[in-house]
Every structure is written in structure tokens, then in C-alpha cells.
Amino acid sequence: MSDKDNNNKAFTVNGGEPVVLTCVDGSRFTGAVCDYAAWIAGRTGAPLKLLHNIERSNVPAVADLSGSIGFGSQEELLEELTALEQQRSQLLVQQGKLMLQAARERVVQAGIEQVETCQRHDSLPESLVELEDRIRVLVLGIRGEEHGEDQQGLGSQLETVVRSLHKPILVVNQEFARPERMMLAYDGSEAARKALRMVADSPAFRDVSCHLVFVGDAEKAETLLAEASATLETAGLSVTANRLSGKTVEALIDYQREHAIDLTVMGAFSHNRLRDLLMGSITAKMLLKTSQPLLLLR
């Protein structure tokens, strides 16, 4: 059986039941990522899977040095470099296992019983695309360990991950706080309707106060807010609907602060990359400016 087959088998939980997939990388957000994943798993009853990726290095430690050193010392040096690379790989594997062990202990302490771990040797986007059918919700930090203690910016692979998957993605950017008030940013788009349906159907939001907001034209807002409110209320949610004015991102951020929103749910990125490039993506701006976790859907 190949390594890829082993990885796939490792993600088959309870006959293939979708998992809350949690990305563990040793960054400053890893603990909070585990806490939010445990909250979702506990509320939905879904199994929780902890994933650690060992990224392939773009610059191999062992290279062709024939043009730089003489034949006499080349073989000996290459052997030393090969040994160092093997040692480095072994250390990275062990480090990852320790991270997964600590993460597992954390979610078990939070009351989660169905917990499994997995370590893969490929890029995070590659892993997630391959495993997409097994994912119920993906939980990851806004920045990875390569950003150290940086307080700003987005992880180098975050946009690629969000654009690549069509599963709910919770982006964590703070220490865990149990969501009591959520904001659903709704504009009637396909992604927003997916977000609406997810909120209405998921047991995770049953006792969470829902603020449904639309930014823009009053006439359009009345129709969209009425339809969305009816869907949420039919599902048993407590809904407060509001139309906001002004620039979209600023209006949403202001509303978050004024109403102490704990979690924001919204559609992610348009299908038009050129438009996003020219106009600026609302998703990227929200990720950069908000201080609360974002649950994104495409």
C-alpha cells in the first residue's frame, strides 16, 4: 500500500463520516484552533481529526555541487549532506508528532472522545484538496508558524486554501471565546445562500443569537433580509436583521464592535479572480481587519 493510500485510509472515520479537520502547525494560534474545533465537534457530534503537514522544502539540502567542489571531496560532502537531511526529516516528524500529541490531549480535555491524528508529507493545500470529501468543517489559524509572533498579515497559503475548497472554513485569529452572538453577512449570492443554509441546518448555532446583516440598497435589503430571516426563524434561531450602509468591510467591522459579535459567517471570494485583483477582495479585507473568527463558505 502506498503512502497516499495510507493517508486516505487514515481519514476514513466511522465508515467515512465527515470530520472536523483541524490544522496543527505549532503557530501561536494552534491552541485556539484546537479549542474552536473542539467546540464545533462537541456541538455537532462530528469526529475530530488533527492534521500536521511536513512541507516539502523548495530548496533541497542535497544538491548537485559538482561545479563547486572537486571530485576528491564531493562524495564525502554529499554523504554528510544526505545524513543531515535525513536527520532533519526525522526531527521534523518527531516534532510534528509531539504537536499532535499535545493537541490531542487538549481536545480530549475539552470533552471530545472521537479524536484521531494524521501526519502528511505534502503541502497543506494539496492535502486538503485530496481530503475535501471527508471534511465537514476545516479549522485553521489565520497565520502559520512561519509568521512567528507577527500580529498582522495573512498566512502564505490561506487564500489558496479558501479558494480551493468548497467546505466551511473557520479561520481563527484570537484565543477561544464561546460564541454567543454571531453575524451572518448576507447578500443573496450563491456563497451567502450556502452560508445561510449551513447556519440554519447546523446544531452548532442552535442557541447562538444570530445577527443577519445586509450592506447596501434599502429595497434589495428588505427582500433579502425577509427571506433569510424566515429561513433562520423556521430553523428555530433567534434573529436580529439589519441593513447597513457605507462601505461593506467598514460597515461589517463597525457592526461587529457595536454588538460584541463573537463569530462572523460569510461567503468567501468571488469566482472572478480578475475582479478581486482590481477591486480588492472583501474576504481578504475582512480577514485582515476583523479581530473575530470568520467562518467562510464558497
PDB file of C-alpha atoms in Angstrom:
ATOM      1  CA  MET A   1       0.000   0.000   0.000  1.00  0.00           C
ATOM      2  CA  SER A   2       1.379   3.428  -0.930  1.00  0.00           C
ATOM      3  CA  ASP A   3       1.857   6.363   1.449  1.00  0.00           C
ATOM      4  CA  LYS A   4      -1.061   8.099  -0.244  1.00  0.00           C
ATOM      5  CA  ASP A   5      -3.305   5.060   0.335  1.00  0.00           C
ATOM      6  CA  ASN A   6      -2.275   5.029   3.996  1.00  0.00           C
ATOM      7  CA  ASN A   7      -3.112   8.717   4.300  1.00  0.00           C
ATOM      8  CA  ASN A   8      -6.525   8.198   2.725  1.00  0.00           C
ATOM      9  CA  LYS A   9      -7.270   5.236   4.990  1.00  0.00           C
ATOM     10  CA  ALA A  10      -6.293   7.324   7.989  1.00  0.00           C
ATOM     11  CA  PHE A  11      -9.022   9.811   7.153  1.00  0.00           C
ATOM     12  CA  THR A  12     -11.823   7.264   6.990  1.00  0.00           C
ATOM     13  CA  VAL A  13     -13.627   7.689  10.311  1.00  0.00           C
ATOM     14  CA  ASN A  14     -16.682   5.643  11.328  1.00  0.00           C
ATOM     15  CA  GLY A  15     -17.327   4.390   7.824  1.00  0.00           C
ATOM     16  CA  GLY A  16     -16.381   7.657   6.180  1.00  0.00           C
ATOM     17  CA  GLU A  17     -18.252  10.104   8.439  1.00  0.00           C
ATOM     18  CA  PRO A  18     -17.103  13.693   7.672  1.00  0.00           C
ATOM     19  CA  VAL A  19     -14.728  15.133  10.242  1.00  0.00           C
ATOM     20  CA  VAL A  20     -13.933  18.465  11.828  1.00  0.00           C
ATOM     21  CA  LEU A  21     -10.454  18.752  10.364  1.00  0.00           C
ATOM     22  CA  THR A  22      -8.023  20.759  12.467  1.00  0.00           C
ATOM     23  CA  CYS A  23      -4.675  22.056  11.187  1.00  0.00           C
ATOM     24  CA  VAL A  24      -1.892  21.829  13.791  1.00  0.00           C
ATOM     25  CA  ASP A  25       1.386  23.568  12.991  1.00  0.00           C
ATOM     26  CA  GLY A  26       2.871  24.943  16.194  1.00  0.00           C
ATOM     27  CA  SER A  27       1.837  28.529  15.487  1.00  0.00           C
ATOM     28  CA  ARG A  28       0.584  30.879  18.200  1.00  0.00           C
ATOM     29  CA  PHE A  29      -2.996  30.083  17.156  1.00  0.00           C
ATOM     30  CA  THR A  30      -2.724  26.297  17.438  1.00  0.00           C
ATOM     31  CA  GLY A  31      -4.274  26.144  20.914  1.00  0.00           C
ATOM     32  CA  ALA A  32      -7.208  28.359  19.909  1.00  0.00           C
ATOM     33  CA  VAL A  33      -7.664  26.360  16.693  1.00  0.00           C
ATOM     34  CA  CYS A  34      -7.979  23.188  18.778  1.00  0.00           C
ATOM     35  CA  ASP A  35     -10.452  24.880  21.139  1.00  0.00           C
ATOM     36  CA  TYR A  36     -12.721  26.096  18.336  1.00  0.00           C
ATOM     37  CA  ALA A  37     -12.539  22.704  16.627  1.00  0.00           C
ATOM     38  CA  ALA A  38     -13.494  21.016  19.896  1.00  0.00           C
ATOM     39  CA  TRP A  39     -16.437  23.420  20.253  1.00  0.00           C
ATOM     40  CA  ILE A  40     -17.716  22.545  16.770  1.00  0.00           C
ATOM     41  CA  ALA A  41     -17.167  18.813  17.242  1.00  0.00           C
ATOM     42  CA  GLY A  42     -18.903  18.885  20.599  1.00  0.00           C
ATOM     43  CA  ARG A  43     -21.903  20.781  19.225  1.00  0.00           C
ATOM     44  CA  THR A  44     -22.308  18.685  16.070  1.00  0.00           C
ATOM     45  CA  GLY A  45     -21.200  15.268  17.311  1.00  0.00           C
ATOM     46  CA  ALA A  46     -18.736  15.004  14.409  1.00  0.00           C
ATOM     47  CA  PRO A  47     -15.394  13.208  14.822  1.00  0.00           C
ATOM     48  CA  LEU A  48     -12.373  15.468  15.172  1.00  0.00           C
ATOM     49  CA  LYS A  49      -9.230  14.948  13.115  1.00  0.00           C
ATOM     50  CA  LEU A  50      -5.891  16.632  13.855  1.00  0.00           C
ATOM     51  CA  LEU A  51      -3.644  17.136  10.842  1.00  0.00           C
ATOM     52  CA  HIS A  52       0.026  18.114  10.752  1.00  0.00           C
ATOM     53  CA  ASN A  53       1.783  18.699   7.432  1.00  0.00           C
ATOM     54  CA  ILE A  54       5.511  18.487   6.872  1.00  0.00           C
ATOM     55  CA  GLU A  55       6.010  20.757   3.884  1.00  0.00           C
ATOM     56  CA  ARG A  56       8.408  19.730   1.177  1.00  0.00           C
ATOM     57  CA  SER A  57      11.384  22.089   1.024  1.00  0.00           C
ATOM     58  CA  ASN A  58      11.666  24.107  -2.168  1.00  0.00           C
ATOM     59  CA  VAL A  59      15.473  24.144  -1.801  1.00  0.00           C
ATOM     60  CA  PRO A  60      16.857  20.630  -1.228  1.00  0.00           C
ATOM     61  CA  ALA A  61      19.708  20.310   1.211  1.00  0.00           C
ATOM     62  CA  VAL A  62      21.356  17.830  -1.124  1.00  0.00           C
ATOM     63  CA  ALA A  63      22.168  19.452  -4.460  1.00  0.00           C
ATOM     64  CA  ASP A  64      24.478  18.940  -7.410  1.00  0.00           C
ATOM     65  CA  LEU A  65      27.717  20.542  -6.247  1.00  0.00           C
ATOM     66  CA  SER A  66      29.966  19.118  -8.976  1.00  0.00           C
ATOM     67  CA  GLY A  67      30.682  22.572 -10.340  1.00  0.00           C
ATOM     68  CA  SER A  68      31.615  23.983  -6.956  1.00  0.00           C
ATOM     69  CA  ILE A  69      33.867  21.379  -5.370  1.00  0.00           C
ATOM     70  CA  GLY A  70      36.486  18.952  -6.563  1.00  0.00           C
ATOM     71  CA  PHE A  71      35.966  15.250  -7.176  1.00  0.00           C
ATOM     72  CA  GLY A  72      38.086  14.298  -4.191  1.00  0.00           C
ATOM     73  CA  SER A  73      35.790  15.837  -1.583  1.00  0.00           C
ATOM     74  CA  GLN A  74      32.472  15.757  -3.441  1.00  0.00           C
ATOM     75  CA  GLU A  75      31.406  12.233  -2.469  1.00  0.00           C
ATOM     76  CA  GLU A  76      32.231  12.681   1.202  1.00  0.00           C
ATOM     77  CA  LEU A  77      30.404  16.033   1.401  1.00  0.00           C
ATOM     78  CA  LEU A  78      27.318  14.686  -0.333  1.00  0.00           C
ATOM     79  CA  GLU A  79      27.186  11.799   2.103  1.00  0.00           C
ATOM     80  CA  GLU A  80      27.313  14.247   5.013  1.00  0.00           C
ATOM     81  CA  LEU A  81      24.584  16.402   3.477  1.00  0.00           C
ATOM     82  CA  THR A  82      22.404  13.348   2.890  1.00  0.00           C
ATOM     83  CA  ALA A  83      22.807  12.296   6.523  1.00  0.00           C
ATOM     84  CA  LEU A  84      21.956  15.811   7.708  1.00  0.00           C
ATOM     85  CA  GLU A  85      18.840  15.902   5.541  1.00  0.00           C
ATOM     86  CA  GLN A  86      17.696  12.550   6.892  1.00  0.00           C
ATOM     87  CA  GLN A  87      18.284  13.746  10.436  1.00  0.00           C
ATOM     88  CA  ARG A  88      16.362  16.949   9.742  1.00  0.00           C
ATOM     89  CA  SER A  89      13.427  14.972   8.329  1.00  0.00           C
ATOM     90  CA  GLN A  90      13.371  12.699  11.359  1.00  0.00           C
ATOM     91  CA  LEU A  91      13.385  15.689  13.708  1.00  0.00           C
ATOM     92  CA  LEU A  92      10.511  17.327  11.813  1.00  0.00           C
ATOM     93  CA  VAL A  93       8.476  14.119  12.021  1.00  0.00           C
ATOM     94  CA  GLN A  94       9.110  13.815  15.753  1.00  0.00           C
ATOM     95  CA  GLN A  95       8.328  17.489  16.338  1.00  0.00           C
ATOM     96  CA  GLY A  96       5.048  17.078  14.470  1.00  0.00           C
ATOM     97  CA  LYS A  97       4.105  14.013  16.494  1.00  0.00           C
ATOM     98  CA  LEU A  98       4.679  15.957  19.719  1.00  0.00           C
ATOM     99  CA  MET A  99       2.459  18.784  18.426  1.00  0.00           C
ATOM    100  CA  LEU A 100      -0.279  16.303  17.546  1.00  0.00           C
ATOM    101  CA  GLN A 101       0.007  14.619  20.944  1.00  0.00           C
ATOM    102  CA  ALA A 102      -0.342  17.942  22.767  1.00  0.00           C
ATOM    103  CA  ALA A 103      -3.275  18.957  20.551  1.00  0.00           C
ATOM    104  CA  ARG A 104      -4.995  15.624  21.143  1.00  0.00           C
ATOM    105  CA  GLU A 105      -4.659  15.977  24.909  1.00  0.00           C
ATOM    106  CA  ARG A 106      -6.156  19.468  24.677  1.00  0.00           C
ATOM    107  CA  VAL A 107      -9.291  18.451  22.756  1.00  0.00           C
ATOM    108  CA  VAL A 108      -9.777  15.350  24.903  1.00  0.00           C
ATOM    109  CA  GLN A 109      -9.707  17.588  27.988  1.00  0.00           C
ATOM    110  CA  ALA A 110     -12.401  19.655  26.279  1.00  0.00           C
ATOM    111  CA  GLY A 111     -14.609  16.565  26.242  1.00  0.00           C
ATOM    112  CA  ILE A 112     -14.088  15.246  22.713  1.00  0.00           C
ATOM    113  CA  GLU A 113     -13.906  11.461  22.571  1.00  0.00           C
ATOM    114  CA  GLN A 114     -13.638  10.786  18.834  1.00  0.00           C
ATOM    115  CA  VAL A 115     -10.166  12.126  18.078  1.00  0.00           C
ATOM    116  CA  GLU A 116      -7.622  10.901  15.563  1.00  0.00           C
ATOM    117  CA  THR A 117      -4.316  12.278  14.332  1.00  0.00           C
ATOM    118  CA  CYS A 118      -2.567  12.257  10.993  1.00  0.00           C
ATOM    119  CA  GLN A 119       0.770  13.469   9.647  1.00  0.00           C
ATOM    120  CA  ARG A 120       1.361  14.076   5.948  1.00  0.00           C
ATOM    121  CA  HIS A 121       4.375  14.938   3.817  1.00  0.00           C
ATOM    122  CA  ASP A 122       2.959  17.393   1.286  1.00  0.00           C
ATOM    123  CA  SER A 123       1.728  20.966   1.139  1.00  0.00           C
ATOM    124  CA  LEU A 124      -1.352  21.932   3.125  1.00  0.00           C
ATOM    125  CA  PRO A 125      -3.434  22.882   0.044  1.00  0.00           C
ATOM    126  CA  GLU A 126      -2.563  19.562  -1.619  1.00  0.00           C
ATOM    127  CA  SER A 127      -3.635  17.609   1.467  1.00  0.00           C
ATOM    128  CA  LEU A 128      -6.888  19.500   1.879  1.00  0.00           C
ATOM    129  CA  VAL A 129      -7.940  19.228  -1.759  1.00  0.00           C
ATOM    130  CA  GLU A 130      -7.312  15.483  -1.656  1.00  0.00           C
ATOM    131  CA  LEU A 131      -9.266  15.116   1.591  1.00  0.00           C
ATOM    132  CA  GLU A 132     -12.075  17.568   0.793  1.00  0.00           C
ATOM    133  CA  ASP A 133     -14.823  14.933   0.533  1.00  0.00           C
ATOM    134  CA  ARG A 134     -14.072  13.836   4.117  1.00  0.00           C
ATOM    135  CA  ILE A 135     -14.219  17.330   5.605  1.00  0.00           C
ATOM    136  CA  ARG A 136     -17.282  18.656   7.415  1.00  0.00           C
ATOM    137  CA  VAL A 137     -15.597  21.812   8.689  1.00  0.00           C
ATOM    138  CA  LEU A 138     -11.977  22.911   8.374  1.00  0.00           C
ATOM    139  CA  VAL A 139     -10.441  24.879  11.249  1.00  0.00           C
ATOM    140  CA  LEU A 140      -7.098  26.660  10.853  1.00  0.00           C
ATOM    141  CA  GLY A 141      -5.229  29.704  12.098  1.00  0.00           C
ATOM    142  CA  ILE A 142      -5.037  32.946  10.159  1.00  0.00           C
ATOM    143  CA  ARG A 143      -1.240  32.692  10.125  1.00  0.00           C
ATOM    144  CA  GLY A 144       1.055  29.678  10.315  1.00  0.00           C
ATOM    145  CA  GLU A 145       4.211  29.062  12.316  1.00  0.00           C
ATOM    146  CA  GLU A 146       6.384  30.655   9.626  1.00  0.00           C
ATOM    147  CA  HIS A 147       4.945  34.038  10.691  1.00  0.00           C
ATOM    148  CA  GLY A 148       6.240  33.660  14.251  1.00  0.00           C
ATOM    149  CA  GLU A 149       4.707  36.266  16.547  1.00  0.00           C
ATOM    150  CA  ASP A 150       3.585  38.600  13.737  1.00  0.00           C
ATOM    151  CA  GLN A 151       0.371  40.383  14.641  1.00  0.00           C
ATOM    152  CA  GLN A 152      -0.659  41.278  11.092  1.00  0.00           C
ATOM    153  CA  GLY A 153      -0.989  39.736   7.669  1.00  0.00           C
ATOM    154  CA  LEU A 154      -2.430  36.510   6.338  1.00  0.00           C
ATOM    155  CA  GLY A 155      -0.830  33.091   6.165  1.00  0.00           C
ATOM    156  CA  SER A 156       1.013  32.423   2.925  1.00  0.00           C
ATOM    157  CA  GLN A 157      -1.328  29.564   1.970  1.00  0.00           C
ATOM    158  CA  LEU A 158      -4.598  30.825   3.423  1.00  0.00           C
ATOM    159  CA  GLU A 159      -6.099  32.321   0.260  1.00  0.00           C
ATOM    160  CA  THR A 160      -5.120  29.239  -1.749  1.00  0.00           C
ATOM    161  CA  VAL A 161      -6.846  27.000   0.789  1.00  0.00           C
ATOM    162  CA  VAL A 162     -10.018  29.110   0.908  1.00  0.00           C
ATOM    163  CA  ARG A 163     -10.236  29.349  -2.882  1.00  0.00           C
ATOM    164  CA  SER A 164      -9.548  25.628  -3.339  1.00  0.00           C
ATOM    165  CA  LEU A 165     -12.178  24.155  -1.014  1.00  0.00           C
ATOM    166  CA  HIS A 166     -15.961  24.197  -1.076  1.00  0.00           C
ATOM    167  CA  LYS A 167     -16.353  23.294   2.577  1.00  0.00           C
ATOM    168  CA  PRO A 168     -16.943  25.595   5.571  1.00  0.00           C
ATOM    169  CA  ILE A 169     -13.617  27.030   6.753  1.00  0.00           C
ATOM    170  CA  LEU A 170     -13.253  28.605  10.189  1.00  0.00           C
ATOM    171  CA  VAL A 171     -10.297  30.995  10.280  1.00  0.00           C
ATOM    172  CA  VAL A 172      -9.137  31.551  13.868  1.00  0.00           C
ATOM    173  CA  ASN A 173      -7.435  34.832  14.812  1.00  0.00           C
ATOM    174  CA  GLN A 174      -7.841  35.044  18.600  1.00  0.00           C
ATOM    175  CA  GLU A 175      -7.972  32.987  21.773  1.00  0.00           C
ATOM    176  CA  PHE A 176     -11.090  30.870  22.136  1.00  0.00           C
ATOM    177  CA  ALA A 177     -14.289  32.535  23.303  1.00  0.00           C
ATOM    178  CA  ARG A 178     -17.500  30.516  23.249  1.00  0.00           C
ATOM    179  CA  PRO A 179     -19.692  32.083  20.516  1.00  0.00           C
ATOM    180  CA  GLU A 180     -22.800  33.669  21.981  1.00  0.00           C
ATOM    181  CA  ARG A 181     -23.552  36.162  19.168  1.00  0.00           C
ATOM    182  CA  MET A 182     -22.867  35.534  15.506  1.00  0.00           C
ATOM    183  CA  MET A 183     -23.197  37.788  12.475  1.00  0.00           C
ATOM    184  CA  LEU A 184     -24.282  36.387   9.110  1.00  0.00           C
ATOM    185  CA  ALA A 185     -23.282  38.782   6.331  1.00  0.00           C
ATOM    186  CA  TYR A 186     -25.864  38.126   3.626  1.00  0.00           C
ATOM    187  CA  ASP A 187     -26.035  39.489   0.086  1.00  0.00           C
ATOM    188  CA  GLY A 188     -28.068  36.858  -1.735  1.00  0.00           C
ATOM    189  CA  SER A 189     -25.074  35.414  -3.596  1.00  0.00           C
ATOM    190  CA  GLU A 190     -24.617  31.673  -4.069  1.00  0.00           C
ATOM    191  CA  ALA A 191     -21.946  31.555  -1.364  1.00  0.00           C
ATOM    192  CA  ALA A 192     -24.118  33.592   1.018  1.00  0.00           C
ATOM    193  CA  ARG A 193     -27.037  31.224   0.462  1.00  0.00           C
ATOM    194  CA  LYS A 194     -24.777  28.297   1.295  1.00  0.00           C
ATOM    195  CA  ALA A 195     -23.779  30.085   4.493  1.00  0.00           C
ATOM    196  CA  LEU A 196     -27.449  30.717   5.313  1.00  0.00           C
ATOM    197  CA  ARG A 197     -28.342  27.079   4.784  1.00  0.00           C
ATOM    198  CA  MET A 198     -25.407  25.910   6.891  1.00  0.00           C
ATOM    199  CA  VAL A 199     -26.344  28.184   9.796  1.00  0.00           C
ATOM    200  CA  ALA A 200     -29.973  27.072   9.606  1.00  0.00           C
ATOM    201  CA  ASP A 201     -29.130  23.366   9.465  1.00  0.00           C
ATOM    202  CA  SER A 202     -26.204  23.088  11.872  1.00  0.00           C
ATOM    203  CA  PRO A 203     -26.786  22.195  15.529  1.00  0.00           C
ATOM    204  CA  ALA A 204     -23.700  24.300  16.349  1.00  0.00           C
ATOM    205  CA  PHE A 205     -25.764  27.502  16.182  1.00  0.00           C
ATOM    206  CA  ARG A 206     -28.977  26.429  17.916  1.00  0.00           C
ATOM    207  CA  ASP A 207     -28.631  28.702  20.953  1.00  0.00           C
ATOM    208  CA  VAL A 208     -26.396  31.350  19.369  1.00  0.00           C
ATOM    209  CA  SER A 209     -28.016  34.740  18.794  1.00  0.00           C
ATOM    210  CA  CYS A 210     -27.905  35.485  15.048  1.00  0.00           C
ATOM    211  CA  HIS A 211     -27.449  38.999  13.653  1.00  0.00           C
ATOM    212  CA  LEU A 212     -28.401  38.942   9.978  1.00  0.00           C
ATOM    213  CA  VAL A 213     -26.999  41.936   8.096  1.00  0.00           C
ATOM    214  CA  PHE A 214     -27.033  43.288   4.561  1.00  0.00           C
ATOM    215  CA  VAL A 215     -24.908  46.172   3.325  1.00  0.00           C
ATOM    216  CA  GLY A 216     -26.405  48.206   0.506  1.00  0.00           C
ATOM    217  CA  ASP A 217     -29.624  49.279  -1.210  1.00  0.00           C
ATOM    218  CA  ALA A 218     -32.673  49.522   1.053  1.00  0.00           C
ATOM    219  CA  GLU A 219     -35.149  47.995  -1.410  1.00  0.00           C
ATOM    220  CA  LYS A 220     -32.957  44.991  -2.111  1.00  0.00           C
ATOM    221  CA  ALA A 221     -32.190  44.629   1.577  1.00  0.00           C
ATOM    222  CA  GLU A 222     -35.855  44.367   2.549  1.00  0.00           C
ATOM    223  CA  THR A 223     -36.466  41.410   0.262  1.00  0.00           C
ATOM    224  CA  LEU A 224     -33.252  39.536   1.030  1.00  0.00           C
ATOM    225  CA  LEU A 225     -33.401  40.057   4.791  1.00  0.00           C
ATOM    226  CA  ALA A 226     -37.032  38.940   4.920  1.00  0.00           C
ATOM    227  CA  GLU A 227     -36.307  35.728   3.014  1.00  0.00           C
ATOM    228  CA  ALA A 228     -33.192  34.902   5.023  1.00  0.00           C
ATOM    229  CA  SER A 229     -34.859  35.744   8.354  1.00  0.00           C
ATOM    230  CA  ALA A 230     -37.725  33.388   7.547  1.00  0.00           C
ATOM    231  CA  THR A 231     -35.262  30.549   6.843  1.00  0.00           C
ATOM    232  CA  LEU A 232     -33.397  31.091  10.111  1.00  0.00           C
ATOM    233  CA  GLU A 233     -36.514  31.544  12.244  1.00  0.00           C
ATOM    234  CA  THR A 234     -38.055  28.392  10.782  1.00  0.00           C
ATOM    235  CA  ALA A 235     -34.908  26.589  11.952  1.00  0.00           C
ATOM    236  CA  GLY A 236     -35.526  27.917  15.459  1.00  0.00           C
ATOM    237  CA  LEU A 237     -32.851  30.614  15.609  1.00  0.00           C
ATOM    238  CA  SER A 238     -33.217  33.962  17.316  1.00  0.00           C
ATOM    239  CA  VAL A 239     -32.678  36.551  14.546  1.00  0.00           C
ATOM    240  CA  THR A 240     -31.975  40.282  14.517  1.00  0.00           C
ATOM    241  CA  ALA A 241     -31.996  41.660  10.958  1.00  0.00           C
ATOM    242  CA  ASN A 242     -30.368  44.954   9.993  1.00  0.00           C
ATOM    243  CA  ARG A 243     -29.498  46.846   6.832  1.00  0.00           C
ATOM    244  CA  LEU A 244     -26.143  48.593   6.974  1.00  0.00           C
ATOM    245  CA  SER A 245     -24.928  51.476   4.850  1.00  0.00           C
ATOM    246  CA  GLY A 246     -21.488  52.594   3.736  1.00  0.00           C
ATOM    247  CA  LYS A 247     -18.514  50.595   2.556  1.00  0.00           C
ATOM    248  CA  THR A 248     -19.044  46.893   3.075  1.00  0.00           C
ATOM    249  CA  VAL A 249     -15.980  45.975   5.127  1.00  0.00           C
ATOM    250  CA  GLU A 250     -16.080  49.082   7.334  1.00  0.00           C
ATOM    251  CA  ALA A 251     -19.813  48.621   7.950  1.00  0.00           C
ATOM    252  CA  LEU A 252     -19.375  44.975   8.952  1.00  0.00           C
ATOM    253  CA  ILE A 253     -16.419  45.694  11.226  1.00  0.00           C
ATOM    254  CA  ASP A 254     -18.283  48.537  12.945  1.00  0.00           C
ATOM    255  CA  TYR A 255     -21.310  46.304  13.487  1.00  0.00           C
ATOM    256  CA  GLN A 256     -19.114  43.588  14.975  1.00  0.00           C
ATOM    257  CA  ARG A 257     -17.737  46.008  17.536  1.00  0.00           C
ATOM    258  CA  GLU A 258     -21.030  47.700  18.390  1.00  0.00           C
ATOM    259  CA  HIS A 259     -22.844  44.413  19.015  1.00  0.00           C
ATOM    260  CA  ALA A 260     -19.983  42.363  20.527  1.00  0.00           C
ATOM    261  CA  ILE A 261     -20.127  39.761  17.763  1.00  0.00           C
ATOM    262  CA  ASP A 262     -18.148  36.605  18.575  1.00  0.00           C
ATOM    263  CA  LEU A 263     -18.197  34.947  15.151  1.00  0.00           C
ATOM    264  CA  THR A 264     -18.888  36.155  11.618  1.00  0.00           C
ATOM    265  CA  VAL A 265     -20.225  33.907   8.842  1.00  0.00           C
ATOM    266  CA  MET A 266     -19.974  34.987   5.202  1.00  0.00           C
ATOM    267  CA  GLY A 267     -19.409  33.847   1.637  1.00  0.00           C
ATOM    268  CA  ALA A 268     -15.759  33.772   0.572  1.00  0.00           C
ATOM    269  CA  PHE A 269     -14.138  35.289  -2.528  1.00  0.00           C
ATOM    270  CA  SER A 270     -15.928  35.776  -5.818  1.00  0.00           C
ATOM    271  CA  HIS A 271     -15.446  33.430  -8.754  1.00  0.00           C
ATOM    272  CA  ASN A 272     -13.861  36.299 -10.675  1.00  0.00           C
ATOM    273  CA  ARG A 273     -10.176  36.475  -9.737  1.00  0.00           C
ATOM    274  CA  LEU A 274      -9.624  39.474 -12.025  1.00  0.00           C
ATOM    275  CA  ARG A 275     -12.372  41.419 -10.277  1.00  0.00           C
ATOM    276  CA  ASP A 276     -10.895  40.525  -6.889  1.00  0.00           C
ATOM    277  CA  LEU A 277      -7.485  41.681  -8.095  1.00  0.00           C
ATOM    278  CA  LEU A 278      -8.734  45.008  -9.448  1.00  0.00           C
ATOM    279  CA  MET A 279     -11.335  45.867  -6.819  1.00  0.00           C
ATOM    280  CA  GLY A 280      -9.842  44.116  -3.818  1.00  0.00           C
ATOM    281  CA  SER A 281     -11.470  41.079  -2.211  1.00  0.00           C
ATOM    282  CA  ILE A 282     -13.955  41.758   0.567  1.00  0.00           C
ATOM    283  CA  THR A 283     -12.963  38.398   2.069  1.00  0.00           C
ATOM    284  CA  ALA A 284      -9.277  39.309   2.244  1.00  0.00           C
ATOM    285  CA  LYS A 285     -10.072  42.734   3.699  1.00  0.00           C
ATOM    286  CA  MET A 286     -12.306  41.202   6.359  1.00  0.00           C
ATOM    287  CA  LEU A 287      -9.610  38.681   7.271  1.00  0.00           C
ATOM    288  CA  LEU A 288      -7.078  41.469   7.638  1.00  0.00           C
ATOM    289  CA  LYS A 289      -9.268  43.859   9.632  1.00  0.00           C
ATOM    290  CA  THR A 290     -11.509  41.772  11.846  1.00  0.00           C
ATOM    291  CA  SER A 291     -10.450  40.687  15.321  1.00  0.00           C
ATOM    292  CA  GLN A 292     -13.036  37.886  15.458  1.00  0.00           C
ATOM    293  CA  PRO A 293     -13.011  34.458  13.782  1.00  0.00           C
ATOM    294  CA  LEU A 294     -14.528  34.162  10.303  1.00  0.00           C
ATOM    295  CA  LEU A 295     -16.473  31.149   9.072  1.00  0.00           C
ATOM    296  CA  LEU A 296     -16.208  31.200   5.280  1.00  0.00           C
ATOM    297  CA  LEU A 297     -18.068  29.351   2.524  1.00  0.00           C
ATOM    298  CA  ARG A 298     -17.673  29.290  -1.255  1.00  0.00           C
TER     299      ARG A 298
END
